[in-house]
Amino acid sequence: MESETHVNAPAVPVSEHKGCGATSGSGRASCGSSMAPQDMAPGVWDKVKNHPCYSEEAHHHYARMHVAVAPACNIQCHYCNRKYDCANESRPGVVSERLTPEQAARKALAVASAIPQMTVLGIAGPGDPLANPEKTFKTFELIAREAPDIKLCLSTNGLALPDYIDRIKDLNVDHVTITINMVDPDIGARIYPWIYYRHKRHMGREASEILHERQMRGLEMLTERGILCKVNSVMIPGINDQHLVDVNKAVKSRGAFLHNIMPLISSPEHGTVFGLSGQRGPTAQELKALQDRCEGQMNMMRHCRQCRADAVGLLGEDRSAEFTTTKVMEMELSYDPAARRAYQEAVEGERQEKAAAKEAELAGLQGRGTDITILVAVATKGEGRVNEHFGHAKEFQIYEASARGAKFVGHRRVDLYCQGGYAEDDSLPAIIRALNDCTAVLVAKIGGCPRATLEEAGIEPVDACAHEFIDAAVLGYYKSYIERVERGEITCAAKGDAMIRQGAYVAA
Ligand code: CLF
Ligand code: SF4
């Protein structure tokens, strides 16, 4: 599966997920994967600029799709159960339909026709793509032939990776994810009960020794060939949480481009070994602390949505129900590379405007001696703008704002406040809990009742920056915030335990 780390989807309110981060060589605050063209070699920028997973900034504008052509797996992870299949559940390993390569190619053309911002096709399960090599490579071949402007992406547990490197390279697959949860086989033995390798089942520590050796070799072979490699790791408290710092060092030293530490999703109803044994996932604060610890080492991804193996759309949205096999077979295909290119050029123009707006706000912060850092929540439905009503937000994006800039650090899912035009007052306390370490929430619009309740909770609702670009809006808010602190209109208070120092909105 997109062993994209088969973690299963949470309905947990406080952001189980991540963001990205790292300070670029230029010294500007910049999420690792939201680096700008000047922060990397031109060839690398070309590969990541419109890949929604490899570039945090791109995920606001570009979409991915997965085709579920790979049902079998060659290992067993204690957090995985592919038997469970539900259209309403969103987590890796879950799919509604399995496709043949031919069906997958037709679906890719249908999605490319309808969603011009879909730039990446990934094979991520529901099993392991390289345990199903013929279906996986046949699918890539068909899509490369019929829609050559779509990037191909592969996610694997790595066991079979060294055997297929040349085929991956020949097919121009230049984004590969390996799920690596350990570099110590003793820890591996607590995550993987068995692997199936060279026609034999291996158990316990021996299984993890083989898996580890194959993962490291596969990673080295990818980087030697210039294929960008992202490493996904599932954070499992009490098992590999501290150890992931060693994993981070090991994959960095072997040339991985990006590290995505994602939370274990564990629930008894998923029927996994961890779910049934009561193994918990990390809290949002634990996850962020670990990501922050690793951030100095290499680029960290924090905007992963732990998507289904048949997900379609922008990260965080799933339009797969619009593209079932039945619907796809009935659709008239109008795949038009020129129209797609024109659409994407318009997106690039908007991105440049956005970057200019951010630079202008950053310039206004230069010379400020403050060390105040705050978290700001943002309601958005895409395009990198503050453009969602508070009541319609299913999630909030979280930015860390300081005099160094605005950095995306994760997202937090919530229950809708407004359903069918009616306020759901029961959901407001959960939303406030999800945002309780944030100083402000930037929205396109908000009603009087939630506004008052948020203010009482010390979270400032702000709709003055409706439809502005997010980075510029966050920096603009931060600037006004520190000016009010300097004038004594508000005071700073410690808020949450994840921040070194952050300001709470406290009326003076
Ligand atoms: Fe899919 Fe994975 Fe490619 Fe992205 S997902 S195969 S790299 S195109 Fe992305 Fe989804 Fe997270 Fe994966 S948000 S689960 S990291
Ligand atoms: Fe992925 Fe296989 Fe592990 Fe499931 S058992 S998470 S399909 S690698």
Coordinates of C-alpha atoms and ligand atoms in Angstrom, one line a residue:
M1 CA 0.0 0.0 0.0
E2 CA 1.1 3.4 -0.2
S3 CA 2.7 1.8 2.5
E4 CA 2.7 5.5 2.5
T5 CA 2.6 4.0 5.6
H6 CA -0.4 2.3 5.9
V7 CA -1.7 4.2 8.7
N8 CA -5.3 4.3 9.1
A9 CA -7.4 7.4 9.1
P10 CA -8.2 9.1 12.2
A11 CA -11.3 10.9 13.3
V12 CA -9.3 12.5 16.1
P13 CA -9.8 16.1 16.5
V14 CA -6.4 17.4 17.3
S15 CA -4.2 17.3 14.3
E16 CA -2.8 13.9 14.0
H17 CA -0.9 15.0 11.0
K18 CA 2.1 16.8 10.1
G19 CA 3.6 19.6 8.0
C20 CA 6.9 20.4 6.6
G21 CA 9.9 22.3 7.8
A22 CA 13.5 23.3 7.7
T23 CA 15.3 26.5 7.3
S24 CA 16.7 26.9 3.8
G25 CA 20.2 27.7 3.1
S26 CA 19.2 31.3 2.5
G27 CA 18.3 31.6 6.1
R28 CA 14.7 32.3 5.3
A29 CA 12.1 30.3 7.2
S30 CA 11.0 27.7 4.8
C31 CA 9.3 24.4 5.1
G32 CA 11.7 21.8 3.8
S33 CA 9.4 20.7 1.0
S34 CA 8.1 24.3 0.4
M35 CA 11.5 25.4 -0.7
A36 CA 11.7 27.8 -3.6
P37 CA 13.6 27.4 -6.9
Q38 CA 16.7 29.2 -5.6
D39 CA 16.9 26.7 -2.7
M40 CA 17.7 23.6 -4.9
A41 CA 19.3 22.5 -8.2
P42 CA 17.1 23.4 -11.2
G43 CA 16.6 19.7 -12.1
V44 CA 15.3 18.9 -8.7
W45 CA 13.0 21.9 -8.7
D46 CA 11.5 20.7 -12.0
K47 CA 10.7 17.4 -10.4
V48 CA 9.1 18.8 -7.2
K49 CA 7.5 22.0 -8.2
N50 CA 4.1 20.5 -9.1
H51 CA 4.2 17.4 -7.0
P52 CA 1.7 17.9 -4.2
C53 CA 3.6 15.6 -1.7
Y54 CA 7.2 16.6 -2.4
S55 CA 6.4 20.4 -2.3
E56 CA 4.2 21.7 0.5
E57 CA 3.6 24.8 -1.5
A58 CA 2.5 22.8 -4.5
H59 CA -0.1 20.9 -2.5
H60 CA -2.3 24.0 -2.4
H61 CA -2.6 24.0 -6.2
Y62 CA -1.9 20.5 -7.6
A63 CA -3.7 17.2 -7.2
R64 CA -2.7 13.5 -7.2
M65 CA -4.5 10.3 -8.0
H66 CA -3.9 6.8 -6.9
V67 CA -4.8 3.7 -8.9
A68 CA -5.4 0.6 -6.8
V69 CA -3.8 -2.0 -9.1
A70 CA -1.6 -3.7 -6.4
P71 CA -3.6 -5.9 -4.0
A72 CA -0.9 -8.3 -2.7
C73 CA 1.8 -7.7 -0.1
N74 CA 5.0 -9.4 0.7
I75 CA 5.3 -8.4 4.4
Q76 CA 2.9 -8.0 7.3
C77 CA 2.9 -4.8 9.4
H78 CA 1.1 -4.8 12.7
Y79 CA -0.8 -1.6 11.8
C80 CA -2.2 -2.9 8.5
N81 CA -5.4 -4.7 7.6
R82 CA -6.4 -4.6 4.0
K83 CA -9.4 -6.7 4.4
Y84 CA -11.4 -3.7 5.7
D85 CA -12.9 -1.8 2.9
C86 CA -15.2 1.1 3.3
A87 CA -16.1 4.0 1.0
N88 CA -16.4 6.3 3.9
E89 CA -13.0 5.5 5.4
S90 CA -9.9 7.4 4.4
R91 CA -6.7 5.7 5.2
P92 CA -3.9 3.9 3.4
G93 CA -4.7 0.4 2.4
V94 CA -8.4 1.1 2.0
V95 CA -10.0 1.1 -1.5
S96 CA -13.4 0.7 -3.0
E97 CA -12.4 -1.1 -6.2
R98 CA -9.3 -2.9 -7.5
L99 CA -8.4 -2.1 -11.1
T100 CA -6.7 -3.8 -13.9
P101 CA -3.9 -1.8 -15.6
E102 CA -6.2 -1.0 -18.5
Q103 CA -8.9 0.3 -16.2
A104 CA -6.3 2.3 -14.3
A105 CA -5.1 3.9 -17.5
R106 CA -8.6 4.9 -18.6
K107 CA -9.3 6.3 -15.1
A108 CA -6.1 8.4 -15.3
L109 CA -7.2 9.9 -18.6
A110 CA -10.7 10.5 -17.2
V111 CA -9.3 12.3 -14.2
A112 CA -6.7 14.2 -16.3
S113 CA -9.5 15.4 -18.5
A114 CA -11.7 16.6 -15.6
I115 CA -9.0 17.9 -13.2
P116 CA -6.3 19.8 -15.1
Q117 CA -4.4 20.3 -11.9
M118 CA -3.9 16.6 -11.4
T119 CA -0.2 16.2 -12.1
V120 CA 0.8 13.0 -10.4
L121 CA -0.3 9.4 -10.6
G122 CA 0.8 7.2 -7.7
I123 CA 0.6 3.5 -7.1
A124 CA 0.4 3.0 -3.4
G125 CA -1.5 -0.2 -2.9
P126 CA -3.7 -1.4 -1.4
G127 CA -0.8 -3.9 -1.0
D128 CA 2.8 -3.3 -2.1
P129 CA 3.2 -2.2 -5.7
L130 CA 6.5 -4.2 -6.1
A131 CA 4.8 -7.3 -4.8
N132 CA 2.6 -6.9 -7.9
P133 CA 5.3 -5.9 -10.4
E134 CA 3.6 -6.8 -13.6
K135 CA 0.4 -4.9 -12.9
T136 CA 2.3 -2.0 -11.5
F137 CA 4.7 -1.6 -14.4
K138 CA 2.1 -2.3 -17.0
T139 CA 0.0 0.5 -15.6
F140 CA 2.9 2.9 -15.6
E141 CA 3.7 1.9 -19.2
L142 CA 0.2 2.6 -20.4
I143 CA 0.0 5.9 -18.7
A144 CA 3.4 7.1 -19.8
R145 CA 2.3 6.3 -23.4
E146 CA -1.2 7.9 -23.3
A147 CA -0.6 10.8 -20.9
P148 CA 3.1 11.7 -20.9
D149 CA 2.6 15.0 -18.9
I150 CA 1.6 13.0 -15.8
K151 CA 4.4 12.3 -13.3
L152 CA 4.6 8.7 -12.1
C153 CA 5.0 8.0 -8.4
L154 CA 5.5 4.8 -6.5
S155 CA 5.3 3.9 -2.9
T156 CA 6.7 0.6 -1.5
N157 CA 7.8 -1.1 1.7
G158 CA 11.2 -1.6 0.0
L159 CA 11.6 -5.3 0.3
A160 CA 11.6 -5.9 -3.5
L161 CA 13.0 -2.5 -4.5
P162 CA 16.6 -3.5 -5.3
D163 CA 15.2 -6.0 -7.9
Y164 CA 13.3 -3.4 -9.8
I165 CA 15.5 -0.3 -9.8
D166 CA 16.4 -0.5 -13.5
R167 CA 12.8 -0.9 -14.5
I168 CA 11.8 2.0 -12.3
K169 CA 14.5 4.1 -13.9
D170 CA 13.6 3.0 -17.5
L171 CA 10.0 4.0 -17.0
N172 CA 11.1 7.5 -15.8
V173 CA 9.5 7.1 -12.4
D174 CA 11.4 9.8 -10.6
H175 CA 9.5 9.8 -7.2
V176 CA 9.7 6.8 -5.0
T177 CA 8.6 6.5 -1.4
I178 CA 9.9 3.8 0.9
T179 CA 8.2 3.2 4.3
I180 CA 11.0 2.8 6.8
N181 CA 10.0 2.4 10.4
M182 CA 13.3 1.1 11.9
V183 CA 17.0 0.6 11.4
D184 CA 17.3 -1.7 14.3
P185 CA 15.9 -5.3 13.6
D186 CA 15.0 -5.7 17.3
I187 CA 12.6 -2.8 17.0
G188 CA 11.5 -4.1 13.6
A189 CA 10.5 -7.4 15.2
R190 CA 7.9 -5.5 17.2
I191 CA 6.4 -4.0 14.0
Y192 CA 6.7 -6.8 11.4
P193 CA 5.8 -10.4 12.3
W194 CA 6.9 -11.8 9.0
I195 CA 8.1 -11.1 5.5
Y196 CA 8.0 -13.3 2.4
Y197 CA 11.3 -13.2 0.5
R198 CA 12.8 -15.4 -2.1
H199 CA 10.0 -17.9 -1.9
K200 CA 10.3 -18.3 1.8
R201 CA 8.5 -16.8 4.9
H202 CA 10.9 -15.3 7.4
M203 CA 9.8 -14.5 10.9
G204 CA 10.7 -12.2 13.8
R205 CA 14.2 -10.5 14.0
E206 CA 15.5 -12.3 10.9
A207 CA 12.6 -10.9 8.9
S208 CA 13.4 -7.4 10.0
E209 CA 17.2 -7.9 9.3
I210 CA 16.4 -8.7 5.7
L211 CA 13.9 -5.9 5.3
H212 CA 16.3 -3.4 6.8
E213 CA 19.1 -4.4 4.5
R214 CA 16.9 -4.3 1.4
Q215 CA 15.4 -0.9 2.3
M216 CA 18.8 0.7 2.8
R217 CA 20.1 -0.9 -0.4
G218 CA 17.1 0.2 -2.3
L219 CA 17.4 3.8 -1.0
E220 CA 21.1 3.9 -2.0
M221 CA 20.4 2.6 -5.5
L222 CA 17.6 5.2 -6.0
T223 CA 19.8 8.1 -5.0
E224 CA 22.7 6.8 -7.1
R225 CA 20.4 7.0 -10.1
G226 CA 19.1 10.5 -9.3
I227 CA 15.6 9.3 -8.4
L228 CA 14.0 11.4 -5.7
C229 CA 13.2 9.4 -2.6
K230 CA 10.9 10.2 0.2
V231 CA 10.9 8.1 3.3
N232 CA 7.7 7.6 5.2
S233 CA 7.8 6.5 8.8
V234 CA 5.0 5.6 11.1
M235 CA 5.4 7.0 14.6
I236 CA 4.4 4.3 17.1
P237 CA 4.7 5.5 20.7
G238 CA 6.7 3.3 23.0
I239 CA 8.0 1.2 20.0
N240 CA 9.9 3.4 17.5
D241 CA 9.1 7.0 18.5
Q242 CA 12.6 7.9 19.9
H243 CA 14.2 5.5 17.4
L244 CA 12.9 7.5 14.4
V245 CA 15.6 10.1 15.1
D246 CA 18.2 7.3 14.2
V247 CA 16.1 6.4 11.1
N248 CA 16.1 10.1 10.1
K249 CA 19.9 10.1 10.3
A250 CA 20.3 6.9 8.4
V251 CA 18.1 7.9 5.5
K252 CA 19.6 11.3 5.3
S253 CA 23.1 9.9 5.0
R254 CA 21.9 7.7 2.1
G255 CA 20.5 10.6 0.2
A256 CA 16.7 10.6 0.9
F257 CA 15.2 13.9 -0.2
L258 CA 12.3 14.2 2.3
H259 CA 11.2 12.5 5.5
N260 CA 7.5 12.1 6.3
I261 CA 6.9 11.0 9.9
M262 CA 3.2 10.2 10.2
P263 CA 1.2 9.2 13.2
L264 CA 0.0 5.6 13.8
I265 CA -3.7 5.4 13.2
S266 CA -4.9 2.7 15.5
S267 CA -8.4 1.7 16.3
P268 CA -9.9 -1.6 17.3
E269 CA -12.5 -1.5 14.5
H270 CA -9.7 -1.6 11.9
G271 CA -8.9 -5.1 13.1
T272 CA -5.1 -4.6 13.1
V273 CA -2.8 -6.2 15.7
F274 CA -2.0 -2.7 17.1
G275 CA -5.6 -1.7 17.0
L276 CA -6.7 -4.8 18.9
S277 CA -3.9 -4.6 21.4
G278 CA -4.7 -1.0 22.4
Q279 CA -1.5 0.4 20.9
R280 CA -2.1 4.2 20.8
G281 CA -1.0 6.7 18.2
P282 CA 0.9 9.8 19.1
T283 CA -0.7 13.1 20.1
A284 CA -0.4 16.1 17.8
Q285 CA 2.2 17.6 20.2
E286 CA 4.3 14.4 20.4
L287 CA 4.3 14.2 16.6
K288 CA 5.3 17.8 16.1
A289 CA 8.0 17.6 18.8
L290 CA 9.6 14.6 16.9
Q291 CA 9.3 16.3 13.5
D292 CA 10.9 19.4 15.0
R293 CA 13.7 17.3 16.4
C294 CA 14.4 15.8 13.0
E295 CA 14.0 19.1 11.1
G296 CA 17.5 20.3 11.4
Q297 CA 18.7 17.1 9.7
M298 CA 16.7 17.1 6.5
N299 CA 13.6 18.3 4.8
M300 CA 10.5 17.2 6.7
M301 CA 7.1 16.7 5.2
R302 CA 4.2 17.7 7.4
H303 CA 1.3 18.1 5.0
C304 CA 0.7 14.4 4.4
R305 CA -3.0 13.3 4.5
Q306 CA -2.4 9.6 4.8
C307 CA -4.6 9.0 1.8
R308 CA -6.5 6.0 0.5
A309 CA -4.9 3.8 -2.1
D310 CA -7.6 5.1 -4.6
A311 CA -7.6 8.7 -3.6
V312 CA -8.2 11.4 -6.2
G313 CA -7.9 15.2 -5.9
L314 CA -6.1 17.7 -3.9
L315 CA -4.5 16.3 -0.7
G316 CA -7.2 16.5 1.9
E317 CA -10.0 16.0 -0.5
D318 CA -11.1 12.8 -2.0
R319 CA -13.0 12.8 -5.3
S320 CA -12.7 9.1 -5.9
A321 CA -16.5 8.6 -5.8
E322 CA -16.7 10.7 -9.0
F323 CA -14.5 8.2 -10.8
T324 CA -15.8 4.7 -10.2
T325 CA -15.1 2.2 -12.9
T326 CA -18.7 2.3 -14.0
K327 CA -18.6 6.1 -14.3
V328 CA -15.2 6.2 -16.0
M329 CA -16.4 3.7 -18.6
E330 CA -19.4 5.9 -19.5
M331 CA -17.3 9.1 -19.6
E332 CA -16.3 10.8 -22.8
L333 CA -12.6 11.4 -22.5
S334 CA -11.2 14.7 -23.6
Y335 CA -7.6 14.5 -22.4
D336 CA -6.1 17.7 -23.8
P337 CA -2.4 18.3 -23.0
A338 CA -2.5 21.9 -24.3
A339 CA -5.5 22.9 -22.1
R340 CA -3.8 21.2 -19.1
R341 CA -0.6 23.2 -19.8
A342 CA -2.5 26.5 -20.1
Y343 CA -4.3 25.8 -16.8
Q344 CA -1.0 25.0 -15.1
E345 CA 0.7 28.1 -16.5
A346 CA -2.1 30.2 -14.9
V347 CA -1.5 28.4 -11.6
E348 CA 2.2 29.3 -11.9
G349 CA 1.4 32.9 -12.4
E350 CA -0.7 32.9 -9.2
R351 CA 2.2 31.2 -7.3
Q352 CA 4.5 34.0 -8.3
E353 CA 2.0 36.6 -7.1
K354 CA 1.7 34.6 -3.9
A355 CA 5.5 34.5 -3.4
A356 CA 5.7 38.3 -4.0
A357 CA 3.0 39.0 -1.4
K358 CA 4.9 36.8 1.1
E359 CA 8.2 38.6 0.4
A360 CA 6.6 42.0 0.9
E361 CA 5.2 40.9 4.3
L362 CA 8.6 39.5 5.3
A363 CA 10.3 42.7 4.4
G364 CA 8.0 44.5 6.8
L365 CA 9.3 42.2 9.6
Q366 CA 12.9 42.8 9.0
G367 CA 14.8 44.3 11.9
R368 CA 12.2 43.3 14.4
G369 CA 14.1 42.0 17.5
T370 CA 11.2 39.9 18.8
D371 CA 11.5 36.2 19.6
I372 CA 7.7 35.7 19.9
T373 CA 6.5 32.7 18.0
I374 CA 2.8 31.9 17.7
L375 CA 0.6 29.4 16.0
V376 CA -2.0 30.6 13.6
A377 CA -4.9 28.4 12.3
V378 CA -6.2 29.0 8.7
A379 CA -9.4 28.0 7.1
T380 CA -8.9 27.3 3.4
K381 CA -10.4 25.3 0.6
G382 CA -7.4 25.5 -1.6
E383 CA -5.4 27.8 -4.0
G384 CA -3.2 28.9 -1.1
R385 CA -5.8 31.5 0.1
V386 CA -7.8 32.2 3.3
N387 CA -11.1 31.3 1.6
E388 CA -13.1 29.1 3.8
H389 CA -15.9 30.0 6.2
F390 CA -15.2 29.0 9.8
G391 CA -18.5 27.0 9.8
H392 CA -17.6 25.1 6.7
A393 CA -14.0 24.1 7.6
K394 CA -13.4 20.4 7.9
E395 CA -9.8 21.1 8.9
F396 CA -7.6 24.0 9.7
Q397 CA -4.0 24.4 8.5
I398 CA -1.6 25.4 11.2
Y399 CA 1.2 27.9 10.6
E400 CA 4.1 28.8 13.0
A401 CA 4.7 32.6 12.7
S402 CA 7.8 34.3 13.9
A403 CA 10.1 37.2 12.8
R404 CA 11.7 34.6 10.6
G405 CA 8.6 34.0 8.6
A406 CA 5.5 31.7 8.4
K407 CA 6.0 28.0 8.3
F408 CA 3.3 25.4 7.7
V409 CA 3.5 22.9 10.6
G410 CA 0.4 20.7 10.2
H411 CA -3.3 20.4 9.9
R412 CA -6.1 19.6 12.3
R413 CA -9.2 17.9 11.3
V414 CA -12.5 19.0 13.0
D415 CA -16.2 18.3 12.7
L416 CA -18.1 20.8 10.7
Y417 CA -19.5 23.6 12.8
C418 CA -22.2 24.4 10.3
Q419 CA -24.2 21.6 8.8
G420 CA -27.0 22.2 6.4
G421 CA -27.2 25.8 7.4
Y422 CA -27.6 25.1 11.1
A423 CA -24.9 25.7 13.7
E424 CA -23.8 22.6 15.5
D425 CA -23.0 24.0 18.9
D426 CA -21.8 20.5 20.1
S427 CA -18.9 20.6 17.7
L428 CA -17.5 24.0 18.9
P429 CA -15.8 22.7 22.1
A430 CA -14.0 20.0 20.0
I431 CA -12.9 22.7 17.5
I432 CA -11.6 24.8 20.3
R433 CA -9.7 21.9 21.8
A434 CA -8.2 21.3 18.4
L435 CA -7.0 24.9 18.1
N436 CA -6.2 25.5 21.8
D437 CA -2.5 26.2 21.2
C438 CA -3.3 28.7 18.4
T439 CA -3.3 32.5 19.0
A440 CA -5.7 33.2 16.1
V441 CA -7.8 31.6 13.4
L442 CA -7.9 33.3 10.0
V443 CA -11.2 32.7 8.1
A444 CA -13.1 34.1 5.2
K445 CA -16.1 34.7 7.4
I446 CA -17.4 33.7 10.9
G447 CA -20.7 34.1 12.7
G448 CA -21.2 36.1 15.9
C449 CA -21.7 33.0 18.2
P450 CA -18.5 31.1 17.4
R451 CA -16.6 34.4 17.3
A452 CA -17.5 35.1 20.9
T453 CA -16.8 31.6 22.1
L454 CA -13.4 31.6 20.4
E455 CA -12.5 34.9 21.9
E456 CA -13.4 33.6 25.4
A457 CA -11.1 30.7 24.7
G458 CA -8.2 33.1 23.9
I459 CA -8.2 32.4 20.1
E460 CA -8.7 35.5 18.1
P461 CA -11.0 35.1 15.1
V462 CA -9.8 37.2 12.1
D463 CA -11.8 37.7 8.9
A464 CA -10.1 40.9 7.8
C465 CA -7.7 38.9 5.5
A466 CA -10.5 37.0 3.6
H467 CA -9.3 35.7 0.2
E468 CA -5.7 36.9 0.8
F469 CA -2.8 34.5 0.2
I470 CA -2.2 32.4 3.3
D471 CA 1.5 33.1 3.9
A472 CA 1.1 36.9 3.5
A473 CA -2.1 36.8 5.7
V474 CA -0.3 34.9 8.5
L475 CA 2.7 37.3 8.4
G476 CA 0.4 40.3 8.2
Y477 CA -1.5 39.0 11.3
Y478 CA 1.8 38.3 13.1
K479 CA 3.0 41.8 12.4
S480 CA -0.1 43.4 13.8
Y481 CA 0.1 41.0 16.8
I482 CA 3.6 42.0 17.8
E483 CA 2.7 45.7 17.3
R484 CA -0.2 45.3 19.7
V485 CA 2.1 43.6 22.2
E486 CA 4.7 46.4 21.8
R487 CA 1.9 49.0 22.5
G488 CA 0.8 47.0 25.5
E489 CA -2.7 46.4 24.1
I490 CA -2.3 42.6 24.5
T491 CA -0.1 40.5 26.6
C492 CA 1.8 37.3 25.8
A493 CA 1.0 34.2 27.7
A494 CA 2.4 30.7 27.4
K495 CA 0.0 28.5 25.5
G496 CA 0.4 24.8 24.9
D497 CA 3.5 22.9 25.5
A498 CA 4.8 22.4 22.0
M499 CA 6.1 25.9 21.5
I500 CA 9.2 27.4 23.0
R501 CA 7.4 30.7 23.4
Q502 CA 4.2 31.8 22.0
G503 CA 1.7 34.5 22.4
A504 CA -1.9 33.9 23.4
Y505 CA -4.5 36.5 22.6
V506 CA -5.2 38.0 26.0
A507 CA -7.1 41.3 26.1
A508 CA -5.0 43.6 28.2
Ligands
CLF1 FE1 0.7 9.2 -3.8 FE2 2.6 8.9 -2.1 FE3 3.1 9.6 -4.6 FE4 2.0 11.3 -3.0 S1 0.6 10.2 -1.5 S2 2.3 7.7 -3.9 S3 4.0 10.5 -2.7 S4 1.4 10.8 -5.0 FE5 1.3 12.1 -0.3 FE6 -0.9 10.7 0.3 FE7 0.9 11.3 2.2 FE8 1.5 9.6 0.4 S5 -0.4 12.8 1.0 S6 -0.2 9.4 1.9 S7 2.8 11.3 1.1
SF4_2 FE1 1.7 -1.8 3.3 FE2 2.0 -4.4 3.3 FE3 2.5 -3.1 5.5 FE4 0.0 -3.3 4.7 S1 1.3 -5.0 5.4 S2 1.1 -1.5 5.5 S3 0.2 -3.3 2.5 S4 3.6 -2.9 3.5

